[in-house]
Backbone as JSON Lines, residues from 0, in Angstrom:
{"i":0,"aa":"M","n":[139.11,134.07,-51.0],"ca":[140.46,133.85,-51.41],"c":[141.39,133.62,-50.22]}
{"i":1,"aa":"V","n":[140.96,134.21,-49.08],"ca":[141.88,134.12,-47.88],"c":[141.7,132.58,-47.39]}
{"i":2,"aa":"L","n":[140.63,132.04,-47.36],"ca":[140.47,130.66,-46.89],"c":[141.02,129.6,-47.66]}
{"i":3,"aa":"L","n":[141.05,129.79,-49.04],"ca":[141.51,128.78,-49.95],"c":[142.83,128.96,-50.52]}
{"i":4,"aa":"F","n":[143.34,130.18,-50.45],"ca":[144.61,130.71,-51.07],"c":[144.84,130.11,-52.42]}
{"i":5,"aa":"P","n":[143.82,130.23,-53.39],"ca":[144.07,129.76,-54.71],"c":[144.82,130.71,-55.6]}
{"i":6,"aa":"R","n":[145.23,130.29,-56.75],"ca":[145.67,131.25,-57.71],"c":[144.6,131.93,-58.21]}
{"i":7,"aa":"P","n":[144.45,133.35,-58.31],"ca":[143.25,134.08,-58.61],"c":[142.67,133.67,-59.95]}
{"i":8,"aa":"G","n":[143.41,133.27,-60.97],"ca":[142.77,132.78,-62.22],"c":[141.94,131.55,-62.05]}
{"i":9,"aa":"E","n":[142.53,130.71,-61.16],"ca":[141.84,129.39,-60.86],"c":[140.56,129.57,-60.26]}
{"i":10,"aa":"L","n":[140.41,130.55,-59.27],"ca":[139.18,130.91,-58.54],"c":[138.29,131.55,-59.54]}
{"i":11,"aa":"R","n":[138.7,132.44,-60.34],"ca":[137.87,133.16,-61.27],"c":[137.2,132.23,-62.24]}
{"i":12,"aa":"L","n":[137.98,131.19,-62.67],"ca":[137.31,130.14,-63.65],"c":[136.53,129.0,-63.04]}
{"i":13,"aa":"T","n":[136.53,128.89,-61.67],"ca":[135.91,127.87,-61.07],"c":[134.24,127.91,-61.22]}
{"i":14,"aa":"M","n":[133.81,126.67,-61.49],"ca":[132.41,126.52,-61.75],"c":[131.75,125.69,-60.56]}
{"i":15,"aa":"W","n":[130.48,125.78,-60.35],"ca":[129.83,125.15,-59.23],"c":[130.06,123.63,-59.4]}
{"i":16,"aa":"E","n":[130.05,123.09,-60.56],"ca":[130.25,121.63,-60.76],"c":[131.66,121.2,-60.22]}
{"i":17,"aa":"H","n":[132.52,122.07,-60.0],"ca":[133.9,121.68,-59.57],"c":[133.89,121.38,-57.97]}
{"i":18,"aa":"F","n":[132.81,121.53,-57.31],"ca":[132.69,121.27,-55.85],"c":[131.86,120.11,-55.56]}
{"i":19,"aa":"D","n":[132.43,119.34,-54.59],"ca":[131.61,118.27,-53.98],"c":[131.5,118.67,-52.42]}
{"i":20,"aa":"L","n":[130.41,119.49,-52.27],"ca":[130.32,120.01,-50.91],"c":[130.09,119.01,-49.8]}
{"i":21,"aa":"E","n":[129.36,117.81,-50.23],"ca":[129.13,116.73,-49.27],"c":[130.46,116.1,-48.76]}
{"i":22,"aa":"K","n":[131.36,116.05,-49.72],"ca":[132.66,115.46,-49.26],"c":[133.69,116.47,-48.91]}
{"i":23,"aa":"K","n":[133.23,117.77,-49.01],"ca":[134.12,118.99,-48.6],"c":[135.38,118.99,-49.51]}
{"i":24,"aa":"I","n":[135.18,118.96,-50.84],"ca":[136.29,118.96,-51.87],"c":[136.1,119.97,-53.0]}
{"i":25,"aa":"W","n":[136.95,120.7,-53.3],"ca":[136.93,121.51,-54.48],"c":[137.9,120.8,-55.47]}
{"i":26,"aa":"I","n":[137.34,120.24,-56.57],"ca":[138.13,119.57,-57.54],"c":[138.4,120.51,-58.76]}
{"i":27,"aa":"K","n":[139.65,121.05,-58.77],"ca":[140.05,121.88,-59.92],"c":[140.51,121.04,-61.01]}
{"i":28,"aa":"P","n":[139.79,121.22,-62.2],"ca":[140.06,120.47,-63.3],"c":[141.31,120.98,-64.05]}
{"i":29,"aa":"P","n":[142.03,120.24,-64.78],"ca":[143.28,120.52,-65.41],"c":[143.21,121.85,-66.32]}
{"i":30,"aa":"E","n":[142.16,122.11,-66.92],"ca":[141.95,123.2,-67.84],"c":[141.93,124.57,-67.08]}
{"i":31,"aa":"I","n":[141.91,124.67,-65.71],"ca":[141.88,125.87,-65.01],"c":[143.12,125.97,-64.19]}
{"i":32,"aa":"T","n":[143.93,124.84,-64.08],"ca":[145.13,124.96,-63.08],"c":[146.32,125.33,-63.86]}
{"i":33,"aa":"K","n":[147.3,125.97,-63.08],"ca":[148.57,126.38,-63.67],"c":[149.39,125.01,-64.14]}
{"i":34,"aa":"T","n":[149.3,123.99,-63.34],"ca":[150.05,122.82,-63.61],"c":[149.43,122.0,-64.66]}
{"i":35,"aa":"K","n":[148.16,122.31,-65.1],"ca":[147.44,121.52,-66.09],"c":[147.13,120.09,-65.58]}
{"i":36,"aa":"K","n":[147.12,119.99,-64.18],"ca":[146.76,118.67,-63.68],"c":[145.6,118.84,-62.73]}
{"i":37,"aa":"I","n":[144.77,117.84,-62.49],"ca":[143.69,117.94,-61.5],"c":[144.26,118.23,-60.12]}
{"i":38,"aa":"H","n":[143.65,119.0,-59.38],"ca":[144.09,119.33,-58.01],"c":[142.82,119.33,-57.08]}
{"i":39,"aa":"K","n":[142.82,118.45,-56.12],"ca":[141.66,118.37,-55.16],"c":[142.06,119.16,-53.9]}
{"i":40,"aa":"V","n":[141.21,120.04,-53.62],"ca":[141.48,121.03,-52.4],"c":[140.44,120.6,-51.31]}
{"i":41,"aa":"P","n":[140.88,120.18,-50.14],"ca":[139.93,119.94,-49.07],"c":[139.54,121.24,-48.56]}
{"i":42,"aa":"L","n":[138.22,121.21,-48.25],"ca":[137.48,122.46,-47.8],"c":[137.28,122.44,-46.29]}
{"i":43,"aa":"S","n":[137.56,123.48,-45.56],"ca":[137.33,123.64,-44.19],"c":[135.76,123.83,-43.99]}
{"i":44,"aa":"E","n":[135.32,123.7,-42.74],"ca":[133.96,123.88,-42.46],"c":[133.47,125.35,-42.74]}
{"i":45,"aa":"Q","n":[134.36,126.26,-42.48],"ca":[134.07,127.69,-42.73],"c":[133.97,127.88,-44.32]}
{"i":46,"aa":"A","n":[134.8,127.28,-45.12],"ca":[134.74,127.41,-46.62],"c":[133.4,126.8,-47.15]}
{"i":47,"aa":"V","n":[133.07,125.68,-46.58],"ca":[131.76,125.07,-47.12],"c":[130.62,125.96,-46.77]}
{"i":48,"aa":"K","n":[130.53,126.5,-45.56],"ca":[129.43,127.39,-45.18],"c":[129.45,128.59,-46.12]}
{"i":49,"aa":"L","n":[130.6,129.21,-46.47],"ca":[130.62,130.43,-47.24],"c":[130.17,130.03,-48.71]}
{"i":50,"aa":"I","n":[130.6,128.88,-49.18],"ca":[130.2,128.52,-50.55],"c":[128.59,128.21,-50.61]}
{"i":51,"aa":"Y","n":[128.23,127.59,-49.59],"ca":[126.68,127.4,-49.61],"c":[125.91,128.84,-49.55]}
{"i":52,"aa":"R","n":[126.43,129.68,-48.72],"ca":[125.9,131.09,-48.65],"c":[125.95,131.81,-49.94]}
{"i":53,"aa":"L","n":[127.08,131.68,-50.59],"ca":[127.18,132.24,-51.98],"c":[126.27,131.66,-52.95]}
{"i":54,"aa":"K","n":[126.0,130.47,-52.8],"ca":[125.03,129.81,-53.78],"c":[123.59,130.41,-53.51]}
{"i":55,"aa":"Q","n":[123.34,130.68,-52.24],"ca":[122.01,131.17,-51.95],"c":[121.83,132.62,-52.51]}
{"i":56,"aa":"I","n":[122.73,133.4,-52.35],"ca":[122.57,134.75,-52.78],"c":[122.92,135.2,-54.2]}
{"i":57,"aa":"Q","n":[123.53,134.18,-54.92],"ca":[123.97,134.5,-56.22],"c":[122.94,134.22,-57.27]}
{"i":58,"aa":"R","n":[123.06,135.05,-58.37],"ca":[122.06,134.88,-59.5],"c":[122.54,133.49,-60.08]}
{"i":59,"aa":"E","n":[121.67,132.96,-60.91],"ca":[121.95,131.65,-61.48],"c":[123.11,131.79,-62.57]}
{"i":60,"aa":"S","n":[124.08,130.99,-62.38],"ca":[125.21,130.92,-63.17],"c":[125.98,129.56,-62.99]}
{"i":61,"aa":"D","n":[126.71,129.16,-64.02],"ca":[127.58,127.93,-63.98],"c":[128.86,128.33,-62.99]}
{"i":62,"aa":"Y","n":[129.18,129.59,-63.08],"ca":[130.43,130.05,-62.47],"c":[130.24,130.46,-60.98]}
{"i":63,"aa":"L","n":[131.19,130.13,-60.15],"ca":[131.16,130.56,-58.73],"c":[131.15,132.08,-58.68]}
{"i":64,"aa":"F","n":[131.91,132.73,-59.59],"ca":[131.86,134.24,-59.69],"c":[131.56,134.56,-61.08]}
{"i":65,"aa":"P","n":[130.45,134.79,-61.34],"ca":[130.01,135.1,-62.88],"c":[130.42,136.58,-63.17]}
{"i":66,"aa":"G","n":[130.51,136.82,-64.39],"ca":[130.84,138.12,-64.98],"c":[129.7,139.05,-64.65]}
{"i":67,"aa":"R","n":[130.03,140.42,-64.65],"ca":[129.07,141.35,-64.4],"c":[127.98,141.57,-65.57]}
{"i":68,"aa":"N","n":[128.56,141.36,-66.74],"ca":[127.69,141.61,-67.93],"c":[127.08,140.31,-68.43]}
{"i":69,"aa":"S","n":[127.56,139.22,-68.1],"ca":[127.03,137.93,-68.57],"c":[127.19,136.85,-67.43]}
{"i":70,"aa":"R","n":[126.13,136.32,-67.04],"ca":[126.32,135.22,-66.04],"c":[126.86,133.91,-66.6]}
{"i":71,"aa":"M","n":[126.91,133.97,-67.91],"ca":[127.45,132.65,-68.64],"c":[129.02,132.84,-68.78]}
{"i":72,"aa":"Q","n":[129.55,133.97,-68.34],"ca":[130.99,134.07,-68.42],"c":[131.61,134.17,-67.06]}
{"i":73,"aa":"P","n":[132.88,133.96,-66.9],"ca":[133.49,134.25,-65.54],"c":[133.76,135.64,-65.25]}
{"i":74,"aa":"L","n":[134.06,135.93,-64.05],"ca":[134.33,137.32,-63.56],"c":[135.63,137.72,-64.43]}
{"i":75,"aa":"S","n":[135.71,139.01,-64.85],"ca":[136.73,139.41,-65.59],"c":[138.04,139.47,-64.81]}
{"i":76,"aa":"D","n":[139.26,139.44,-65.59],"ca":[140.6,139.3,-65.02],"c":[140.96,140.28,-63.83]}
{"i":77,"aa":"G","n":[140.57,141.55,-63.95],"ca":[140.98,142.51,-62.96],"c":[140.12,142.74,-61.82]}
{"i":78,"aa":"T","n":[138.97,141.93,-61.64],"ca":[137.96,142.29,-60.72],"c":[138.44,142.1,-59.29]}
{"i":79,"aa":"F","n":[139.24,140.98,-59.03],"ca":[139.71,140.9,-57.64],"c":[140.68,142.12,-57.26]}
{"i":80,"aa":"N","n":[141.51,142.5,-58.17],"ca":[142.29,143.66,-57.85],"c":[141.51,144.86,-57.58]}
{"i":81,"aa":"K","n":[140.43,145.1,-58.32],"ca":[139.57,146.35,-58.27],"c":[138.81,146.2,-56.87]}
{"i":82,"aa":"A","n":[138.39,144.96,-56.5],"ca":[137.71,144.76,-55.13],"c":[138.66,145.16,-53.95]}
{"i":83,"aa":"L","n":[139.9,144.74,-54.05],"ca":[140.88,145.04,-53.06],"c":[141.16,146.59,-52.97]}
{"i":84,"aa":"K","n":[141.23,147.14,-54.18],"ca":[141.45,148.69,-54.28],"c":[140.27,149.38,-53.69]}
{"i":85,"aa":"S","n":[139.09,148.97,-53.9],"ca":[137.91,149.67,-53.33],"c":[137.89,149.44,-51.83]}
{"i":86,"aa":"L","n":[138.47,148.45,-51.32],"ca":[138.54,148.29,-49.94],"c":[139.68,149.08,-49.19]}
{"i":87,"aa":"G","n":[140.41,149.78,-50.0],"ca":[141.6,150.55,-49.46],"c":[142.79,149.73,-49.42]}
{"i":88,"aa":"Y","n":[143.03,148.64,-50.24],"ca":[144.26,147.85,-50.2],"c":[145.1,148.04,-51.3]}
{"i":89,"aa":"D","n":[144.76,149.11,-52.19],"ca":[145.55,149.22,-53.37],"c":[147.04,149.46,-53.08]}
{"i":90,"aa":"N","n":[147.82,148.68,-53.72],"ca":[149.42,148.63,-53.55],"c":[149.72,147.99,-52.15]}
{"i":91,"aa":"K","n":[148.79,147.47,-51.38],"ca":[149.06,147.0,-50.11],"c":[148.87,145.42,-50.16]}
{"i":92,"aa":"Q","n":[147.9,144.98,-50.96],"ca":[147.56,143.51,-50.98],"c":[147.04,143.25,-52.32]}
{"i":93,"aa":"H","n":[147.44,142.19,-52.91],"ca":[147.07,141.74,-54.3],"c":[146.48,140.31,-54.12]}
{"i":94,"aa":"P","n":[145.56,140.04,-55.05],"ca":[144.91,138.62,-54.96],"c":[146.01,137.47,-54.79]}
{"i":95,"aa":"H","n":[147.02,137.47,-55.46],"ca":[148.15,136.42,-55.35],"c":[148.76,136.4,-53.94]}
{"i":96,"aa":"G","n":[148.64,137.55,-53.29],"ca":[149.37,137.79,-52.05],"c":[148.79,136.98,-50.87]}
{"i":97,"aa":"F","n":[147.45,136.55,-50.98],"ca":[146.92,135.63,-50.0],"c":[147.62,134.29,-50.03]}
{"i":98,"aa":"R","n":[148.14,133.85,-51.15],"ca":[148.96,132.64,-51.17],"c":[150.23,132.82,-50.46]}
{"i":99,"aa":"H","n":[150.89,134.03,-50.39],"ca":[152.15,134.4,-49.7],"c":[151.73,134.37,-48.12]}
{"i":100,"aa":"L","n":[150.71,134.97,-47.82],"ca":[150.2,134.95,-46.47],"c":[150.02,133.54,-45.76]}
{"i":101,"aa":"A","n":[149.28,132.76,-46.61],"ca":[149.03,131.47,-46.16],"c":[150.32,130.7,-45.95]}
{"i":102,"aa":"S","n":[151.07,130.67,-47.06],"ca":[152.38,129.93,-47.05],"c":[153.21,130.35,-45.86]}
{"i":103,"aa":"T","n":[153.31,131.66,-45.57],"ca":[154.2,131.94,-44.61],"c":[153.69,131.59,-43.23]}
{"i":104,"aa":"A","n":[152.38,131.77,-42.95],"ca":[151.75,131.35,-41.66],"c":[151.82,129.94,-41.46]}
{"i":105,"aa":"L","n":[151.44,129.09,-42.61],"ca":[151.51,127.63,-42.47],"c":[152.88,127.11,-42.2]}
{"i":106,"aa":"N","n":[153.99,127.64,-42.88],"ca":[155.28,127.17,-42.7],"c":[155.81,127.62,-41.23]}
{"i":107,"aa":"E","n":[155.25,128.66,-40.71],"ca":[155.66,129.12,-39.38],"c":[155.11,128.03,-38.44]}
{"i":108,"aa":"A","n":[153.79,127.7,-38.54],"ca":[153.1,126.86,-37.62],"c":[153.48,125.36,-37.84]}
{"i":109,"aa":"F","n":[153.75,125.06,-39.04],"ca":[154.0,123.56,-39.35],"c":[155.3,123.42,-40.15]}
{"i":110,"aa":"S","n":[156.4,123.83,-39.55],"ca":[157.68,123.79,-40.21],"c":[158.04,122.39,-40.6]}
{"i":111,"aa":"S","n":[157.65,121.33,-40.17],"ca":[157.96,119.95,-40.53],"c":[157.04,119.45,-41.59]}
{"i":112,"aa":"K","n":[156.08,120.31,-42.05],"ca":[155.09,119.79,-43.1],"c":[155.33,120.5,-44.39]}
{"i":113,"aa":"S","n":[156.31,120.82,-44.79],"ca":[156.62,121.69,-45.98],"c":[156.05,121.0,-47.18]}
{"i":114,"aa":"Q","n":[156.21,119.69,-47.31],"ca":[155.68,118.96,-48.51],"c":[154.2,119.06,-48.59]}
{"i":115,"aa":"V","n":[153.55,119.02,-47.39],"ca":[152.05,119.14,-47.36],"c":[151.6,120.52,-47.71]}
{"i":116,"aa":"I","n":[152.35,121.5,-47.2],"ca":[152.09,122.88,-47.65],"c":[152.31,123.2,-49.05]}
{"i":117,"aa":"E","n":[153.3,122.63,-49.66],"ca":[153.58,122.81,-51.06],"c":[152.54,122.16,-51.89]}
{"i":118,"aa":"K","n":[152.04,121.0,-51.39],"ca":[150.9,120.37,-52.24],"c":[149.68,121.2,-52.15]}
{"i":119,"aa":"A","n":[149.44,121.8,-50.87],"ca":[148.35,122.47,-50.73],"c":[148.34,123.86,-51.55]}
{"i":120,"aa":"L","n":[149.5,124.29,-51.83],"ca":[149.62,125.47,-52.74],"c":[149.7,125.08,-54.21]}
{"i":121,"aa":"S","n":[149.45,123.74,-54.4],"ca":[149.5,123.23,-55.81],"c":[150.8,123.5,-56.57]}
{"i":122,"aa":"H","n":[152.0,123.58,-55.71],"ca":[153.31,123.64,-56.41],"c":[153.69,122.33,-56.92]}
{"i":123,"aa":"V","n":[154.55,122.48,-57.95],"ca":[154.98,121.22,-58.65],"c":[156.27,120.84,-58.01]}
{"i":124,"aa":"K","n":[156.51,119.55,-57.72],"ca":[157.78,119.06,-57.25],"c":[158.84,119.06,-58.37]}
{"i":125,"aa":"Q","n":[160.1,119.33,-58.0],"ca":[161.19,119.39,-58.96],"c":[162.04,118.22,-58.87]}
{"i":126,"aa":"G","n":[162.81,117.9,-59.89],"ca":[163.94,116.91,-59.88],"c":[163.36,115.5,-59.65]}
{"i":127,"aa":"T","n":[164.31,114.77,-59.0],"ca":[164.0,113.3,-58.71],"c":[162.72,113.12,-57.87]}
{"i":128,"aa":"K","n":[162.56,114.02,-57.03],"ca":[161.32,114.08,-56.09],"c":[160.02,113.92,-56.95]}
{"i":129,"aa":"A","n":[160.06,114.72,-58.04],"ca":[158.82,114.77,-58.89],"c":[158.54,113.37,-59.58]}
{"i":130,"aa":"V","n":[159.69,112.73,-59.91],"ca":[159.69,111.45,-60.51],"c":[159.07,110.29,-59.68]}
{"i":131,"aa":"Y","n":[159.46,110.3,-58.38],"ca":[159.23,109.22,-57.47],"c":[158.06,109.5,-56.56]}
{"i":132,"aa":"D","n":[157.91,110.78,-56.13],"ca":[156.94,110.95,-55.07],"c":[155.62,111.52,-55.61]}
{"i":133,"aa":"K","n":[154.69,110.71,-55.49],"ca":[153.31,111.05,-56.08],"c":[152.27,111.17,-54.9]}
{"i":134,"aa":"A","n":[152.74,111.4,-53.82],"ca":[151.82,111.61,-52.62],"c":[150.96,112.84,-52.64]}
{"i":135,"aa":"E","n":[149.67,112.61,-52.37],"ca":[148.81,113.72,-52.37],"c":[148.62,114.42,-51.01]}
{"i":136,"aa":"H","n":[148.85,113.65,-49.92],"ca":[148.81,114.25,-48.58],"c":[147.38,114.78,-48.22]}
{"i":137,"aa":"F","n":[146.26,114.11,-48.81],"ca":[145.06,114.75,-48.67],"c":[144.49,114.87,-47.26]}
{"i":138,"aa":"E","n":[144.71,113.81,-46.39],"ca":[144.25,114.04,-45.0],"c":[144.95,115.11,-44.23]}
{"i":139,"aa":"E","n":[146.26,115.12,-44.46],"ca":[147.11,116.18,-43.79],"c":[146.7,117.56,-44.32]}
{"i":140,"aa":"R","n":[146.43,117.65,-45.58],"ca":[145.97,118.93,-46.2],"c":[144.67,119.4,-45.59]}
{"i":141,"aa":"S","n":[143.75,118.42,-45.4],"ca":[142.48,118.69,-44.75],"c":[142.64,119.31,-43.45]}
{"i":142,"aa":"D","n":[143.49,118.76,-42.6],"ca":[143.73,119.24,-41.25],"c":[144.38,120.55,-41.42]}
{"i":143,"aa":"L","n":[145.36,120.74,-42.4],"ca":[145.94,122.01,-42.53],"c":[144.96,123.16,-42.97]}
{"i":144,"aa":"M","n":[144.14,122.89,-43.91],"ca":[143.0,123.78,-44.29],"c":[142.14,124.19,-43.17]}
{"i":145,"aa":"Q","n":[141.79,123.17,-42.37],"ca":[140.86,123.48,-41.14],"c":[141.66,124.36,-40.21]}
{"i":146,"aa":"W","n":[142.89,124.04,-39.87],"ca":[143.68,124.94,-39.05],"c":[143.74,126.33,-39.57]}
{"i":147,"aa":"W","n":[144.03,126.52,-40.85],"ca":[144.19,127.8,-41.43],"c":[142.84,128.58,-41.41]}
{"i":148,"aa":"A","n":[141.68,127.93,-41.61],"ca":[140.43,128.6,-41.57],"c":[140.17,129.1,-40.1]}
{"i":149,"aa":"D","n":[140.45,128.23,-39.19],"ca":[140.32,128.53,-37.72],"c":[141.2,129.75,-37.38]}
{"i":150,"aa":"Y","n":[142.43,129.73,-37.92],"ca":[143.36,130.81,-37.6],"c":[142.81,132.11,-38.14]}
{"i":151,"aa":"V","n":[142.35,132.1,-39.44],"ca":[141.88,133.37,-40.08],"c":[140.58,133.92,-39.27]}
{"i":152,"aa":"Y","n":[139.75,132.93,-38.99],"ca":[138.54,133.38,-38.23],"c":[138.92,133.96,-36.87]}
{"i":153,"aa":"S","n":[139.93,133.43,-36.26],"ca":[140.35,133.89,-34.98],"c":[140.89,135.43,-34.98]}
{"i":154,"aa":"L","n":[141.19,135.86,-36.22],"ca":[141.74,137.24,-36.34],"c":[140.64,138.33,-36.5]}
{"i":155,"aa":"S","n":[139.47,137.83,-36.72],"ca":[138.36,138.83,-36.89],"c":[137.61,139.15,-35.6]}
């Protein structure tokens, strides 16, 4: 969650088929996104390695995070909260909070790239901007995601 700062529900519903690891892209289909639009997320080197590792250790399932009782179902809704609680972060950090952390750090580091950051967060443009500006900023988002992963790893 930290590396990709997705909406928790989007991550929970993600399937292996949503990844193109050769191209380093997570392709979120409309049915799992809040915006109901496809959203392509560039993956950092670190994220790709973690996803490959998860695939190696996980039991067979269509889901990146399968349910505990059925590998054919996604993880249940409250599991990410329970995981944070078990790590001692109850009432200190929530799954959606990783988006806040990423947004704040990225805006501090790249104050002139707010459009790119908003696109990385999969936020919807408002007003006239939404009508005319269809830019994806994919290359810039790729650089941004790699910077973020490097930053997160530098903290450990």
